[in-house]
Short mmCIF file of C-alpha atoms in Angstrom, two decimals:
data_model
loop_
_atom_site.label_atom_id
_atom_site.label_comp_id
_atom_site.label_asym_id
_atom_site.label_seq_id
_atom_site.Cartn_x
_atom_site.Cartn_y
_atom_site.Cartn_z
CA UNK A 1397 -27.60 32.14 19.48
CA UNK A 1398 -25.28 32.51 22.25
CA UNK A 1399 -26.26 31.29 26.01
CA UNK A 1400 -26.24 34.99 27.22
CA UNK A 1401 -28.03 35.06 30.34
CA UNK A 1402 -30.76 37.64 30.68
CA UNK A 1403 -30.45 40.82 32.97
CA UNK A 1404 -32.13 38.74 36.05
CA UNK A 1405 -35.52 37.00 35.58
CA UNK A 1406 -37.78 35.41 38.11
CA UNK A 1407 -40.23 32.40 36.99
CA UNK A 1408 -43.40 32.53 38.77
CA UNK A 1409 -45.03 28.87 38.32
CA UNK A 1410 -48.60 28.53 39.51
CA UNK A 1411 -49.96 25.06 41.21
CA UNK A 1412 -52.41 22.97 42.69
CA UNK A 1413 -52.31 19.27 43.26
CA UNK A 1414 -49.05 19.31 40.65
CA UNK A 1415 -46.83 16.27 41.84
CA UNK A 1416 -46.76 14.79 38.77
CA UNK A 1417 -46.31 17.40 36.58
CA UNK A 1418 -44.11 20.36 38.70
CA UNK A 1419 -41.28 17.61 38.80
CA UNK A 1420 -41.03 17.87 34.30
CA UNK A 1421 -41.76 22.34 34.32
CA UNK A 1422 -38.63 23.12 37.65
CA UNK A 1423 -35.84 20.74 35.83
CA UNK A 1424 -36.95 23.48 32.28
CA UNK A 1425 -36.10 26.66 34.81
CA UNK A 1426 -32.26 25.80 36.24
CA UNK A 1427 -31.39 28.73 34.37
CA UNK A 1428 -33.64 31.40 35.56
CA UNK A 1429 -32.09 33.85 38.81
CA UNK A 1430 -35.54 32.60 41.09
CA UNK A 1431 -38.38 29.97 41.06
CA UNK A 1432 -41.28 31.59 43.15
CA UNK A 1433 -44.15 28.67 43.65
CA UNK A 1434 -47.83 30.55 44.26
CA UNK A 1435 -49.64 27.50 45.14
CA UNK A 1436 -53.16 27.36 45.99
CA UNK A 1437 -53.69 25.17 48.40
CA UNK A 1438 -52.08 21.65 47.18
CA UNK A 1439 -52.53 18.83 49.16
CA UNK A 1440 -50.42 16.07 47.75
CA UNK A 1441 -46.21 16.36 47.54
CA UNK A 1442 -46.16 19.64 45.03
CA UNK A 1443 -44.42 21.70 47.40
CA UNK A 1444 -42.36 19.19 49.05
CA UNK A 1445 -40.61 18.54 45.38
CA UNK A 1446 -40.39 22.27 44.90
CA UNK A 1447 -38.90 22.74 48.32
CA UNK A 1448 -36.74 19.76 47.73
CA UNK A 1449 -34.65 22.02 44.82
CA UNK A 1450 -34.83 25.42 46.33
CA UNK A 1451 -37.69 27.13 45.40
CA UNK A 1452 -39.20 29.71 47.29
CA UNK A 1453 -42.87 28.42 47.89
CA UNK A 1454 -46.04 31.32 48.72
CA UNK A 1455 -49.63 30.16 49.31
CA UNK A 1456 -52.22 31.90 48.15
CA UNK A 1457 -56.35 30.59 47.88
CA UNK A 1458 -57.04 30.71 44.20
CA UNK A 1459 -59.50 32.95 42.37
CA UNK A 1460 -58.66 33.09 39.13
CA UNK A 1461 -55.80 33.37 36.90
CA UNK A 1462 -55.04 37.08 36.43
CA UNK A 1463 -55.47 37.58 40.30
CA UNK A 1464 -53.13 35.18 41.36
CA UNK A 1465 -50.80 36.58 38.92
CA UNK A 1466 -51.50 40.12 40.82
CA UNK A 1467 -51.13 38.61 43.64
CA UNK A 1468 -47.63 36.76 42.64
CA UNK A 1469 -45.93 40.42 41.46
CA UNK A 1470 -47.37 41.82 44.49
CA UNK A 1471 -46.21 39.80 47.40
CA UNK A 1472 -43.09 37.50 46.46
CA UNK A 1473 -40.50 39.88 46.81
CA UNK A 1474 -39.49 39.92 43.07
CA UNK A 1475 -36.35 41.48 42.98
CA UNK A 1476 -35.50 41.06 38.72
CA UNK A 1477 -35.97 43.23 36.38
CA UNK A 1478 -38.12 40.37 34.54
CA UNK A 1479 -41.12 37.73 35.73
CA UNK A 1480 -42.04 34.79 33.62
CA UNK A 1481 -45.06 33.11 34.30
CA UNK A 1482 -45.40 29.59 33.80
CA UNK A 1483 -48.13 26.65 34.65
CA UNK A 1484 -47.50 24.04 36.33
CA UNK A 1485 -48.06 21.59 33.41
CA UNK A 1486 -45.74 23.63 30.82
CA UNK A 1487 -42.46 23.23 30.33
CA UNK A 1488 -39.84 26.26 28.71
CA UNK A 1489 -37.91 24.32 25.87
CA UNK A 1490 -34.34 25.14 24.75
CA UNK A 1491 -34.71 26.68 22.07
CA UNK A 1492 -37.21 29.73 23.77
CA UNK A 1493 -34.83 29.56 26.38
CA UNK A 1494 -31.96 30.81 24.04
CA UNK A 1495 -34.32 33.30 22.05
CA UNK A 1496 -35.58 34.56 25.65
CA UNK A 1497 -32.16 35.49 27.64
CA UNK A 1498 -30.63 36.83 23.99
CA UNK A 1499 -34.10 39.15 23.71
CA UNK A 1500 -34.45 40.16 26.95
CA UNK A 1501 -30.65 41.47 27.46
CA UNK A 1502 -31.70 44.11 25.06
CA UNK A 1503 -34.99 44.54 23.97
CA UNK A 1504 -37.05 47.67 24.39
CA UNK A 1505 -40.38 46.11 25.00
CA UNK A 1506 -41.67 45.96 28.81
CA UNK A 1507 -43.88 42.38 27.84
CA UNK A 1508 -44.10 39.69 25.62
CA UNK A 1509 -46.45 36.93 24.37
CA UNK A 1510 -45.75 33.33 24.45
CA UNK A 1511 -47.28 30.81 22.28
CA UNK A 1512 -47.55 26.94 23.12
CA UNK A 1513 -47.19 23.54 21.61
CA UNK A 1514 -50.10 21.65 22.89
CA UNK A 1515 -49.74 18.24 23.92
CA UNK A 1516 -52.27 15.25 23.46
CA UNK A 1517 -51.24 11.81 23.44
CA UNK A 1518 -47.80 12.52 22.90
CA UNK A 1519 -48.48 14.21 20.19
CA UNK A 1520 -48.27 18.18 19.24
CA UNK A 1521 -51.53 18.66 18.26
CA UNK A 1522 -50.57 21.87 15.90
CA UNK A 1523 -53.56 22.30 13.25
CA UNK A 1524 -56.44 21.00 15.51
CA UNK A 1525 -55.20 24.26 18.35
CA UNK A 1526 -55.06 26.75 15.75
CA UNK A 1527 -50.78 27.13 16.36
CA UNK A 1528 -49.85 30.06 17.06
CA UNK A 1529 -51.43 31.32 20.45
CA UNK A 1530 -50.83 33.94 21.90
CA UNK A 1531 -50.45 33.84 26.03
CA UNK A 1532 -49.45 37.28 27.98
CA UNK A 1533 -46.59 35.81 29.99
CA UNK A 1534 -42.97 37.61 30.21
CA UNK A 1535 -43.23 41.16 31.75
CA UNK A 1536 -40.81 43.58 32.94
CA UNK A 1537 -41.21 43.93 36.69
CA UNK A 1538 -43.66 46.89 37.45
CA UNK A 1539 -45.04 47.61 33.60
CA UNK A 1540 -48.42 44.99 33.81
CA UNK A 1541 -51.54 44.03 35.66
CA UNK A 1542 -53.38 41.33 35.20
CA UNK A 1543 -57.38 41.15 34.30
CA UNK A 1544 -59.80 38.88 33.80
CA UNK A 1545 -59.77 37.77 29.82
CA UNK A 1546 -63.53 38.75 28.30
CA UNK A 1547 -64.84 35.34 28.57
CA UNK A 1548 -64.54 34.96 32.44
CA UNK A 1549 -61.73 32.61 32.66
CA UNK A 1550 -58.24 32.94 31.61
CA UNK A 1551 -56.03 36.68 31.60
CA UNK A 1552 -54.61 39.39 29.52
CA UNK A 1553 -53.21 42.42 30.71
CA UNK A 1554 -53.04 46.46 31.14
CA UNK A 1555 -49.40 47.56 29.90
CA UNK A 1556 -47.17 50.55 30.75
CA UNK A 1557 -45.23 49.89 27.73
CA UNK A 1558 -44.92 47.86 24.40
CA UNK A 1559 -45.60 44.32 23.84
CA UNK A 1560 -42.99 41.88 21.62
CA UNK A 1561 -43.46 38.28 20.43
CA UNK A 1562 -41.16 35.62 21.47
CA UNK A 1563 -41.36 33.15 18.24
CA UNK A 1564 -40.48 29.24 20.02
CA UNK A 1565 -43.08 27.57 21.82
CA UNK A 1566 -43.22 26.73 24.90
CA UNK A 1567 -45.03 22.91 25.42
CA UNK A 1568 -48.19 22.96 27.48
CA UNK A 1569 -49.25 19.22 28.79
CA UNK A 1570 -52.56 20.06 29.33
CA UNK A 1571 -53.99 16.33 28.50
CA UNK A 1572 -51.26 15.14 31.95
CA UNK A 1573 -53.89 15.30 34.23
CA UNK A 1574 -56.33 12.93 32.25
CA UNK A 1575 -59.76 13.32 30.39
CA UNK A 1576 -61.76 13.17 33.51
CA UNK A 1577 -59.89 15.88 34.93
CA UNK A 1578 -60.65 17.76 31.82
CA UNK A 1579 -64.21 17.37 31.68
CA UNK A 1580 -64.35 18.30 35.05
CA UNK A 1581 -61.93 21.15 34.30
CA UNK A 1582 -64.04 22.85 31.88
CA UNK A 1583 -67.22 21.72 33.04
CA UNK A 1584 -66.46 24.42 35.90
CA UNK A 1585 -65.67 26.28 32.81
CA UNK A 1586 -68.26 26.55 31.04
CA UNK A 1587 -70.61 27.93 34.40
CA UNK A 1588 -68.20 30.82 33.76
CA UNK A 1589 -68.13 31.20 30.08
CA UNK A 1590 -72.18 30.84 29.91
CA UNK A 1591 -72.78 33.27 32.59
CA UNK A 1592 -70.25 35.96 31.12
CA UNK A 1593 -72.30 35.40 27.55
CA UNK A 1594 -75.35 36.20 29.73
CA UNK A 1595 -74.14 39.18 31.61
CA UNK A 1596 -72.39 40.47 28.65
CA UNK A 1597 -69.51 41.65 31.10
CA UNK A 1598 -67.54 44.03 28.08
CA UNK A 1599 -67.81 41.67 26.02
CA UNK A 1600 -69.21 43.50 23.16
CA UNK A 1601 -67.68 47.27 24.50
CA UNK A 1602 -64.68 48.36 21.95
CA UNK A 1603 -65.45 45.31 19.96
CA UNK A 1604 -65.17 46.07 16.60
CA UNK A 1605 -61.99 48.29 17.53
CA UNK A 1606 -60.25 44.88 19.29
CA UNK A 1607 -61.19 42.95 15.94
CA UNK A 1608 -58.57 45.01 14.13
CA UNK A 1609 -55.96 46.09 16.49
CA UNK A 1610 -51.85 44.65 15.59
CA UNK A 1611 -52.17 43.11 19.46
CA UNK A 1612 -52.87 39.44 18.25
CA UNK A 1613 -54.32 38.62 21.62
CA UNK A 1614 -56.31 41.13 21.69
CA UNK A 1615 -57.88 40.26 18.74
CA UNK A 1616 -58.56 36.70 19.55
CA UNK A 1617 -60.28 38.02 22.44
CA UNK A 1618 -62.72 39.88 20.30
CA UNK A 1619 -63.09 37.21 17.63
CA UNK A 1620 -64.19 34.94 20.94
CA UNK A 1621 -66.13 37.41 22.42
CA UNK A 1622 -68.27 38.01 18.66
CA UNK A 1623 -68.43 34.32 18.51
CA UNK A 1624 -71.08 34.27 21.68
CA UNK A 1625 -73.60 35.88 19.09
CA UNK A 1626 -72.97 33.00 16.53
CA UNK A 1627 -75.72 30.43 15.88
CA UNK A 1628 -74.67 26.82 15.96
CA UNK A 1629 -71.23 28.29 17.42
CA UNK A 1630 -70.40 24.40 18.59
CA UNK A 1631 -70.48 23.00 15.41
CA UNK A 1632 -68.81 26.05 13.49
CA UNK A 1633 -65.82 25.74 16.18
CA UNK A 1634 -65.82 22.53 15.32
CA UNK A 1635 -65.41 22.96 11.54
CA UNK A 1636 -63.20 25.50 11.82
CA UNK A 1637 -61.03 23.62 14.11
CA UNK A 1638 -61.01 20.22 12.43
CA UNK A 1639 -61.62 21.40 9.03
CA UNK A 1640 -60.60 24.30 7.74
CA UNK A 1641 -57.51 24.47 10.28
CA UNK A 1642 -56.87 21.30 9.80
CA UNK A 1643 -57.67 19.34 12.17
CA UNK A 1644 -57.76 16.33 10.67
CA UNK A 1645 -53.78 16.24 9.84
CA UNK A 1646 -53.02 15.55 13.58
CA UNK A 1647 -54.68 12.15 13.44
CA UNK A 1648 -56.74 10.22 16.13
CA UNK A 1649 -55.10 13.26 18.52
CA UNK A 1650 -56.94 15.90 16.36
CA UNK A 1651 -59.98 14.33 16.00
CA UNK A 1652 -60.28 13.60 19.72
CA UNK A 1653 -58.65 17.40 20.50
CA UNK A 1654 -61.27 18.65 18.14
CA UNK A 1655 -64.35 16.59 19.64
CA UNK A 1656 -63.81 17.34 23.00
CA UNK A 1657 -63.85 21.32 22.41
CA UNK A 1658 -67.30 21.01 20.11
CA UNK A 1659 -68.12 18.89 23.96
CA UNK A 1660 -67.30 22.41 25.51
CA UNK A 1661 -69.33 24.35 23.10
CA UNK A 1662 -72.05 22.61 23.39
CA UNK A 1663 -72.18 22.55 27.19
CA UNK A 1664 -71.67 26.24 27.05
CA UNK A 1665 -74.62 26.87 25.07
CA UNK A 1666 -76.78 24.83 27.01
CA UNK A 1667 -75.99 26.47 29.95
CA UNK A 1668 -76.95 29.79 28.53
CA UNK A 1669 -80.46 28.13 27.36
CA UNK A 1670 -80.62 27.00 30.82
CA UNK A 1671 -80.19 29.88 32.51
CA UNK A 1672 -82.53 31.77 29.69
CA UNK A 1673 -85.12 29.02 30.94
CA UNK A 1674 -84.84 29.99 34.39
CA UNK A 1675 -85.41 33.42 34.00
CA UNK A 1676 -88.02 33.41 31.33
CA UNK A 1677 -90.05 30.78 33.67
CA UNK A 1678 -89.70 33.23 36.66
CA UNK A 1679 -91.52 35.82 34.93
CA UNK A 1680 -94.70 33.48 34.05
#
């Protein structure tokens, strides 16, 4: 593919507390017109590195992913035709930077999904996180609005247009910050996903229309949503994952990858007994 640049594209990067990762995901965006920074309220040196190469920082308190997103269209003065959005612990490879400007300069589609090489120890970690995944992340300026995914954490989106697939990965570190930081993480996580179970929140509305809709997302979304009515739902991700995905071919990184999302699973479903608890007990 030739280096053809696309026609104008802003990347949008999201942080908080990044210094060790936003250094890795700017030096992957040289190419791009624009590097907006909606930061959250970091306290170590993220934003004097991204000042340090030009990039044109906005603060914003977080709450949640598809409203800072909102938020980033909304007030950064995008001028490009095109926003990517990209996480302060991913980085856009060569290869998706090729297939991106030659795609863009004359596609049809007002979005596309992006679909990640996750990292652990080093290692791509391909079977064990059920490669390919589908993210909502380039948009034409104007065309999409973020929402809330069904589970209560994460996005997808409401589209004035079509949606296309951009085939190479992008590589998401999402290991960089440690394990503690991950159980933490998704300890916070889990209070989300468990209450969103609970409250049923549209989870179940249009479901069995999502489950077999072309929008791949969308139908991952569904799957996840049915899967809060699934007994033992820990240990079938966890077969599914390690098993019949499998899991096991990635090594020690798959079985740890693996183990640490039946963790998640199971915290999620105690949650939701705990909550169940409460309000059973307040009716005695």
């Amino acid at each position: 593919m030739s280096k053809t640049k696309p026609p104008g594209i802003t990347a949008v990067v999201l942080t908080y507390n990044e210094e060790n990762n936003i250094n890795r995901c700017l030096a992957r965006l040289s190419w791009v017109d624009r590097i907006v920074i909606a930061d959250s309220g970091s306290t170590d040196k993220t934003l004097e590195i991204a000042e340090s190469v030009g990039c044109d920082i906005y603060v914003n308190p977080w709450s949640g992913f598809a409203s800072q997103r909102n938020w980033a269209l909304e007030n950064t003065e995008i001028r490009t035709p095109w926003v990517i959005f990209v996480d302060a612990d991913e980085e856009i490879t060569s290869d998706l930077q090729l297939e991106m400007c030659e795609t863009l300069s004359v596609t049809t589609c007002d979005a596309f999904y992006l679909c990640s090489k996750v990292m652990m120890f080093g290692k791509w970690v391909k079977y064990s996180s059920n490669f390919p995944v589908w993210h909502p992340r380039v948009v034409r300026f104007g065309r999409a609005c973020f929402k809330n995914a069904v589970t209560g954490h994460g996005e997808t989106w409401e589209l004035n247009g079509d949606t296309g697939y951009l085939q190479e990965p992008y590589i998401h570190h999402s290991f960089s910050k440690g394990i503690r930081y991950w159980f933490s993480k998704h300890n916070r996580l889990s209070d989300i996903e468990s209450a969103a179970c609970l409250g049923k929140r549209e989870i179940f509305s249009d479901l069995h229309t999502c489950l077999f809709v072309k929008d791949k997302h969308r139908r991952r979304q569904a799957l996840r949503a049915l899967s809060y009515k699934f007994p033992c739902r820990a240990l079938f991700r966890f077969l599914h994952q390690f098993v019949l995905k499998g899991g096991f071919l990635d090594g020690a990184a798959g079985w740890t990858y693996c183990t640490l999302y039946f963790a998640y699973e199971i915290m999620i479903s105690a949650k939701v007994r705990e909550k169940k608890f409460h309000v059973s007990s307040s009716y005695d």
